[in-house]
Coordinates of N, CA, C and O in Angstrom, one line a residue:
M295 N 8.6 -6.4 1.3 CA 8.4 -5.1 2.0 C 7.6 -5.4 3.2 O 6.6 -6.1 3.2
R296 N 8.0 -4.8 4.3 CA 7.3 -5.0 5.6 C 6.9 -3.7 6.2 O 7.6 -3.1 7.0
L297 N 5.8 -3.2 5.7 CA 5.1 -2.0 6.2 C 3.7 -2.3 6.5 O 3.0 -3.0 5.8
P298 N 3.1 -1.6 7.5 CA 1.7 -1.8 7.8 C 0.8 -1.4 6.6 O -0.3 -2.0 6.5
V299 N 1.2 -0.6 5.7 CA 0.3 -0.2 4.6 C 0.5 -1.0 3.4 O -0.1 -0.8 2.4
Y300 N 1.4 -2.0 3.4 CA 1.7 -2.9 2.3 C 0.7 -4.0 2.3 O 0.6 -4.8 3.2
H301 N 0.0 -4.2 1.2 CA -1.1 -5.2 1.1 C -0.7 -6.3 0.1 O -1.6 -7.2 -0.2
G302 N 0.5 -6.3 -0.4 CA 0.9 -7.4 -1.3 C 0.2 -7.4 -2.6 O 0.0 -6.4 -3.2
R303 N -0.1 -8.6 -3.0 CA -0.7 -8.9 -4.4 C -2.2 -8.7 -4.4 O -2.9 -9.7 -4.6
I304 N -2.7 -7.5 -4.2 CA -4.1 -7.3 -4.3 C -4.4 -6.6 -5.6 O -3.5 -5.9 -6.1
S305 N -5.5 -6.8 -6.2 CA -5.9 -6.2 -7.5 C -6.2 -4.7 -7.4 O -6.5 -4.2 -6.3
K306 N -6.3 -4.1 -8.5 CA -6.7 -2.7 -8.6 C -8.1 -2.6 -8.0 O -8.4 -1.6 -7.3
A307 N -9.0 -3.5 -8.4 CA -10.4 -3.4 -7.9 C -10.4 -3.6 -6.4 O -11.2 -2.8 -5.7
E308 N -9.7 -4.5 -5.8 CA -9.6 -4.7 -4.3 C -9.1 -3.4 -3.7 O -9.6 -3.0 -2.7
T309 N -8.1 -2.8 -4.3 CA -7.5 -1.6 -3.8 C -8.6 -0.5 -3.8 O -8.7 0.2 -2.8
E310 N -9.3 -0.3 -4.9 CA -10.3 0.7 -4.9 C -11.4 0.5 -3.9 O -11.8 1.5 -3.3
D311 N -11.8 -0.7 -3.7 CA -12.8 -1.0 -2.6 C -12.3 -0.7 -1.2 O -13.0 -0.1 -0.4
L312 N -11.0 -1.1 -0.9 CA -10.5 -0.8 0.4 C -10.4 0.8 0.6 O -10.8 1.2 1.7
L313 N -9.9 1.5 -0.4 CA -9.8 2.9 -0.2 C -11.1 3.6 -0.1 O -11.3 4.5 0.6
A314 N -12.1 3.1 -1.0 CA -13.4 3.7 -1.0 C -14.1 3.5 0.4 O -14.8 4.4 0.9
S315 N -13.8 2.3 1.0 CA -14.5 2.1 2.3 C -13.9 2.9 3.4 O -14.6 3.1 4.4
S316 N -12.7 3.4 3.2 CA -12.2 4.4 4.2 C -12.9 5.7 4.2 O -13.1 6.3 5.2
G317 N -13.3 6.1 2.9 CA -14.1 7.3 2.8 C -13.4 8.6 3.1 O -14.0 9.6 3.2
K318 N -12.0 8.6 3.2 CA -11.3 9.8 3.5 C -10.3 10.2 2.5 O -9.5 9.3 2.1
D319 N -10.4 11.4 2.0 CA -9.3 11.9 1.1 C -8.0 11.7 1.7 O -7.8 12.1 2.9
G320 N -7.0 11.3 1.0 CA -5.7 11.1 1.6 C -5.4 9.7 2.1 O -4.3 9.4 2.6
S321 N -6.4 8.8 2.1 CA -6.2 7.4 2.5 C -5.3 6.8 1.4 O -5.4 7.0 0.2
F322 N -4.4 5.9 1.9 CA -3.4 5.4 1.0 C -3.0 4.0 1.4 O -3.1 3.6 2.6
L323 N -2.5 3.2 0.5 CA -1.9 1.9 0.7 C -0.9 1.6 -0.4 O -0.8 2.4 -1.4
I324 N -0.1 0.6 -0.2 CA 0.9 0.2 -1.2 C 0.6 -1.3 -1.5 O 0.3 -2.1 -0.6
R325 N 0.7 -1.6 -2.8 CA 0.4 -2.9 -3.3 C 1.5 -3.3 -4.3 O 2.2 -2.4 -4.9
D326 N 1.6 -4.5 -4.7 CA 2.4 -5.0 -5.8 C 1.8 -4.4 -7.1 O 0.6 -4.5 -7.3
S327 N 2.7 -4.0 -8.0 CA 2.2 -3.7 -9.4 C 1.7 -4.9 -10.1 O 2.4 -5.9 -10.0
E328 N 0.6 -4.8 -10.8 CA 0.1 -5.9 -11.6 C 0.8 -6.0 -12.9 O 0.7 -7.0 -13.6
T329 N 1.3 -4.8 -13.4 CA 1.8 -4.8 -14.8 C 3.3 -4.7 -14.9 O 3.9 -5.1 -15.9
V330 N 4.0 -4.2 -13.8 CA 5.5 -4.1 -13.9 C 6.1 -4.9 -12.7 O 6.1 -4.5 -11.6
P331 N 6.6 -6.1 -13.0 CA 7.2 -7.0 -12.0 C 8.3 -6.2 -11.2 O 9.1 -5.5 -11.8
G332 N 8.3 -6.4 -9.9 CA 9.4 -5.9 -9.1 C 9.1 -4.4 -8.6 O 10.0 -3.8 -8.0
T333 N 8.0 -3.9 -9.0 CA 7.7 -2.5 -8.6 C 6.4 -2.5 -7.8 O 5.7 -3.5 -7.7
Y334 N 6.1 -1.4 -7.1 CA 5.0 -1.3 -6.3 C 4.1 -0.1 -6.7 O 4.5 0.7 -7.5
C335 N 2.9 -0.1 -6.2 CA 2.0 1.0 -6.5 C 1.6 1.7 -5.2 O 1.2 1.0 -4.2
L336 N 1.7 3.0 -5.2 CA 1.2 3.8 -4.1 C -0.1 4.3 -4.5 O -0.2 5.0 -5.5
C337 N -1.2 3.9 -3.8 CA -2.6 4.2 -4.2 C -3.2 5.2 -3.2 O -3.2 4.9 -2.0
V338 N -3.7 6.3 -3.7 CA -4.2 7.4 -2.9 C -5.6 7.7 -3.3 O -5.9 8.0 -4.5
L339 N -6.5 7.9 -2.3 CA -7.9 8.3 -2.6 C -8.0 9.8 -2.5 O -7.5 10.4 -1.6
N340 N -8.6 10.3 -3.6 CA -9.0 11.7 -3.6 C -10.4 11.8 -4.2 O -10.6 11.5 -5.3
R341 N -11.3 12.3 -3.3 CA -12.7 12.3 -3.6 C -13.2 10.8 -3.9 O -13.0 10.0 -3.0
T342 N -13.6 10.5 -5.0 CA -14.0 9.1 -5.3 C -13.1 8.4 -6.2 O -13.3 7.3 -6.6
F343 N -11.9 9.0 -6.5 CA -11.0 8.5 -7.5 C -9.7 8.0 -6.8 O -9.2 8.7 -5.9
V344 N -9.2 6.9 -7.2 CA -7.9 6.3 -6.7 C -6.8 6.7 -7.7 O -6.9 6.3 -8.8
H345 N -5.9 7.4 -7.2 CA -4.7 7.8 -8.0 C -3.6 6.8 -7.7 O -3.3 6.5 -6.5
T346 N -2.9 6.3 -8.7 CA -1.8 5.3 -8.5 C -0.5 5.9 -9.0 O -0.4 6.4 -10.1
Y347 N 0.5 5.7 -8.2 CA 1.9 6.2 -8.5 C 2.8 5.0 -8.3 O 2.7 4.2 -7.4
R348 N 3.7 4.8 -9.3 CA 4.6 3.7 -9.3 C 5.8 4.0 -8.4 O 6.4 5.0 -8.5
I349 N 6.1 3.0 -7.5 CA 7.3 3.1 -6.6 C 8.3 2.1 -7.1 O 7.9 0.9 -7.3
S350 N 9.5 2.5 -7.3 CA 10.5 1.5 -7.7 C 11.8 1.7 -6.9 O 12.1 2.8 -6.4
E351 N 12.6 0.7 -6.9 CA 13.9 0.8 -6.2 C 15.0 0.8 -7.3 O 15.0 -0.1 -8.2
I352 N 16.0 1.7 -7.2 CA 17.1 1.8 -8.1 C 18.3 1.9 -7.2 O 18.5 2.9 -6.5
S353 N 19.2 0.9 -7.3 CA 20.5 0.9 -6.5 C 20.3 1.2 -5.1 O 21.0 2.0 -4.5
G354 N 19.3 0.6 -4.4 CA 19.1 0.8 -3.0 C 18.3 2.1 -2.6 O 18.1 2.4 -1.5
N355 N 17.9 2.9 -3.6 CA 17.2 4.1 -3.4 C 15.8 3.9 -4.0 O 15.6 3.4 -5.0
W356 N 14.8 4.5 -3.3 CA 13.4 4.4 -3.7 C 12.9 5.7 -4.3 O 13.2 6.8 -3.8
S357 N 12.1 5.6 -5.3 CA 11.5 6.7 -6.0 C 10.1 6.5 -6.3 O 9.7 5.3 -6.5
V358 N 9.3 7.5 -6.4 CA 7.9 7.4 -6.8 C 7.7 8.3 -8.0 O 8.2 9.5 -8.1
Q359 N 7.0 7.8 -9.0 CA 6.6 8.6 -10.2 C 5.4 9.5 -9.7 O 4.3 8.9 -9.5
T360 N 5.5 10.8 -9.7 CA 4.4 11.6 -9.3 C 3.9 12.4 -10.4 O 4.0 12.0 -11.6
S361 N 3.4 13.6 -10.2 CA 2.8 14.4 -11.2 C 3.8 14.9 -12.3 O 5.0 15.0 -12.0
K362 N 3.3 15.1 -13.5 CA 4.1 15.6 -14.6 C 4.8 16.9 -14.1 O 4.2 17.7 -13.5
G363 N 6.1 17.0 -14.5 CA 6.8 18.2 -14.2 C 7.5 18.2 -12.9 O 8.3 19.1 -12.6
V364 N 7.2 17.3 -12.0 CA 7.9 17.2 -10.7 C 9.1 16.3 -10.9 O 9.0 15.1 -11.3
L365 N 10.3 16.8 -10.5 CA 11.5 16.1 -10.7 C 11.5 14.9 -9.7 O 11.0 15.0 -8.6
P366 N 12.1 13.8 -10.2 CA 12.2 12.6 -9.3 C 13.0 12.8 -8.1 O 14.0 13.6 -8.1
R367 N 12.6 12.2 -7.0 CA 13.3 12.3 -5.7 C 13.6 10.9 -5.3 O 12.9 10.0 -5.6
F368 N 14.8 10.7 -4.6 CA 15.2 9.4 -4.2 C 15.3 9.4 -2.7 O 15.7 10.3 -2.0
F369 N 14.9 8.2 -2.1 CA 14.8 8.1 -0.7 C 15.5 6.8 -0.3 O 15.5 5.8 -1.0
S370 N 16.1 6.7 0.9 CA 16.8 5.6 1.4 C 15.9 4.4 1.8 O 16.3 3.3 1.9
S371 N 14.6 4.8 2.0 CA 13.6 3.8 2.4 C 12.2 4.2 2.0 O 12.0 5.4 1.8
V372 N 11.3 3.3 1.9 CA 9.9 3.6 1.6 C 9.3 4.4 2.8 O 8.5 5.3 2.5
E373 N 9.7 4.1 4.0 CA 9.2 4.9 5.1 C 9.5 6.4 5.0 O 8.7 7.2 5.2
N374 N 10.8 6.7 4.5 CA 11.2 8.1 4.3 C 10.4 8.7 3.2 O 10.0 9.9 3.2
L375 N 10.1 7.9 2.2 CA 9.3 8.4 1.0 C 7.9 8.8 1.6 O 7.4 9.9 1.3
I376 N 7.3 7.9 2.4 CA 5.9 8.2 2.9 C 5.9 9.4 3.7 O 5.0 10.3 3.6
V377 N 6.9 9.6 4.6 CA 6.9 10.8 5.5 C 7.0 12.0 4.6 O 6.3 13.0 5.0
T378 N 7.7 12.0 3.6 CA 7.8 13.2 2.7 C 6.5 13.5 2.1 O 6.1 14.7 2.0
Y379 N 5.8 12.5 1.6 CA 4.6 12.7 0.8 C 3.4 12.9 1.8 O 2.2 13.1 1.3
E380 N 3.6 12.9 3.1 CA 2.5 13.2 4.0 C 2.3 14.7 4.0 O 1.3 15.2 4.5
K381 N 3.3 15.5 3.5 CA 3.2 16.9 3.4 C 2.6 17.4 2.1 O 2.8 16.7 1.1
P382 N 1.8 18.5 2.1 CA 1.2 18.9 0.9 C 2.3 19.5 -0.1 O 3.4 19.8 0.2
G383 N 1.9 19.5 -1.4 CA 2.7 20.0 -2.5 C 3.9 19.2 -2.8 O 4.9 19.8 -3.4
Q384 N 3.9 18.0 -2.6 CA 5.1 17.1 -2.9 C 5.0 16.4 -4.2 O 5.9 15.8 -4.7
G385 N 3.8 16.5 -4.9 CA 3.7 15.8 -6.2 C 2.5 14.8 -6.3 O 2.2 14.3 -7.4
T386 N 2.0 14.4 -5.1 CA 0.8 13.6 -5.2 C -0.5 14.5 -5.2 O -0.4 15.6 -4.7
V387 N -1.6 13.9 -5.6 CA -2.8 14.7 -5.7 C -3.3 15.3 -4.4 O -3.8 16.4 -4.4
V388 N -3.1 14.5 -3.3 CA -3.3 15.0 -2.0 C -2.2 14.4 -1.1 O -1.6 13.4 -1.5
P389 N -2.0 15.0 0.1 CA -1.0 14.4 1.0 C -1.4 13.0 1.4 O -2.6 12.7 1.5
L390 N -0.5 12.1 1.8 CA -0.8 10.8 2.4 C -1.1 11.0 3.8 O -0.3 11.3 4.7
L391 N -2.4 11.0 4.1 CA -2.9 11.3 5.4 C -3.4 10.2 6.3 O -3.3 10.2 7.5
H392 N -4.1 9.2 5.6 CA -4.7 8.1 6.4 C -4.3 6.8 5.8 O -4.8 6.3 4.9
P393 N -3.3 6.2 6.5 CA -2.8 4.9 6.1 C -3.9 3.8 6.3 O -4.5 3.7 7.3
V394 N -4.1 3.0 5.2 CA -5.0 1.9 5.3 C -4.1 0.6 5.6 O -3.4 0.1 4.7
E395 N -4.1 0.2 6.8 CA -3.2 -0.9 7.2 C -3.9 -2.2 7.3 O -5.2 -2.3 7.2
Y396 N -3.2 -3.3 7.3 CA -3.7 -4.6 7.5 C -3.1 -5.3 8.6 O -2.0 -4.9 9.0
K397 N -3.7 -6.3 9.1 CA -3.2 -7.1 10.2 C -3.6 -8.5 9.9 O -4.7 -8.8 9.6
C398 N -2.6 -9.4 10.0 CA -2.9 -10.8 9.7 C -3.0 -11.6 11.0 O -2.2 -11.4 11.9
Y399 N -3.9 -12.5 11.1 CA -4.0 -13.4 12.2 C -3.9 -14.8 11.7 O -4.5 -15.2 10.7
K400 N -3.1 -15.6 12.4 CA -3.0 -17.0 12.0 C -3.8 -17.8 13.0 O -3.7 -17.7 14.2
I401 N -4.7 -18.7 12.4 CA -5.6 -19.5 13.2 C -5.4 -20.9 12.9 O -5.4 -21.3 11.7
R402 N -5.2 -21.7 13.9 CA -5.0 -23.2 13.7 C -6.2 -23.9 14.0 O -6.8 -23.7 15.1
S403 N -6.6 -24.8 13.2 CA -7.8 -25.7 13.5 C -7.3 -27.1 13.3 O -6.5 -27.4 12.5
Q404 N -7.8 -28.0 14.2 CA -7.4 -29.4 14.1 C -8.6 -30.3 13.8 O -9.6 -30.2 14.3
N405 N -8.4 -31.1 12.8 CA -9.3 -32.2 12.4 C -8.6 -33.5 12.5 O -7.9 -33.8 11.6
E406 N -8.8 -34.2 13.6 CA -8.1 -35.5 13.9 C -6.6 -35.4 13.6 O -5.9 -34.7 14.3
D407 N -6.1 -35.9 12.5 CA -4.7 -35.8 12.2 C -4.4 -34.7 11.2 O -3.3 -34.7 10.7
L408 N -5.3 -33.9 10.8 CA -5.1 -32.8 9.8 C -5.0 -31.5 10.6 O -5.9 -31.1 11.3
Q409 N -4.0 -30.7 10.4 CA -3.9 -29.4 11.0 C -3.8 -28.4 9.8 O -2.9 -28.4 9.0
E410 N -4.7 -27.5 9.8 CA -4.8 -26.4 8.8 C -4.4 -25.1 9.4 O -4.7 -24.8 10.5
E411 N -3.7 -24.3 8.6 CA -3.4 -23.0 9.0 C -4.0 -22.0 8.0 O -3.8 -22.2 6.8
R412 N -4.8 -21.1 8.5 CA -5.5 -20.2 7.6 C -5.1 -18.8 8.0 O -5.0 -18.5 9.2
E413 N -5.0 -18.0 7.0 CA -4.7 -16.6 7.2 C -5.9 -15.7 6.9 O -6.5 -15.8 5.9
Y414 N -6.2 -14.8 7.8 CA -7.3 -13.9 7.6 C -6.8 -12.5 7.7 O -5.9 -12.2 8.4
M415 N -7.3 -11.6 6.9 CA -6.9 -10.3 6.8 C -8.0 -9.4 7.4 O -9.1 -9.5 7.1
E416 N -7.6 -8.5 8.3 CA -8.5 -7.5 8.9 C -8.0 -6.1 8.6 O -6.8 -5.8 8.8
I417 N -8.8 -5.4 8.0 CA -8.4 -4.0 7.6 C -8.6 -3.1 8.8 O -9.7 -3.1 9.4
L418 N -7.6 -2.4 9.1 CA -7.6 -1.5 10.2 C -7.7 0.0 9.8 O -7.4 0.3 8.7
G419 N -8.2 0.8 10.7 CA -8.2 2.2 10.4 C -9.3 2.6 9.4 O -9.2 3.7 8.8
I420 N -10.3 1.8 9.3 CA -11.4 2.1 8.4 C -12.6 2.4 9.3 O -13.0 1.7 10.2

């Protein structure tokens, strides 16, 4: 998945820290699910609590498990899913208002004949 809000394999605790540091209701990010391989988690901050919704792909269409009683909807891309849930009343506790993005920098350092490549993560929009 190549989206600015996708954080890969970060833990639930790391997710909560990132969203809490944004301090804004409606802050959100996407991460890999820790419990269901091949699915993702849409994590949204509301007050001091992080709500997690599972995103999965079925036959090329994307769906998110939202509030009870809300019928599942399918999207051709995760981008379309996000755009829909930016609006109020779509099934998430609050609209997706503040994307918590990341940016990676690759830095090369040389030690005689050893060349290391390190990846650093900078959280944007916080």
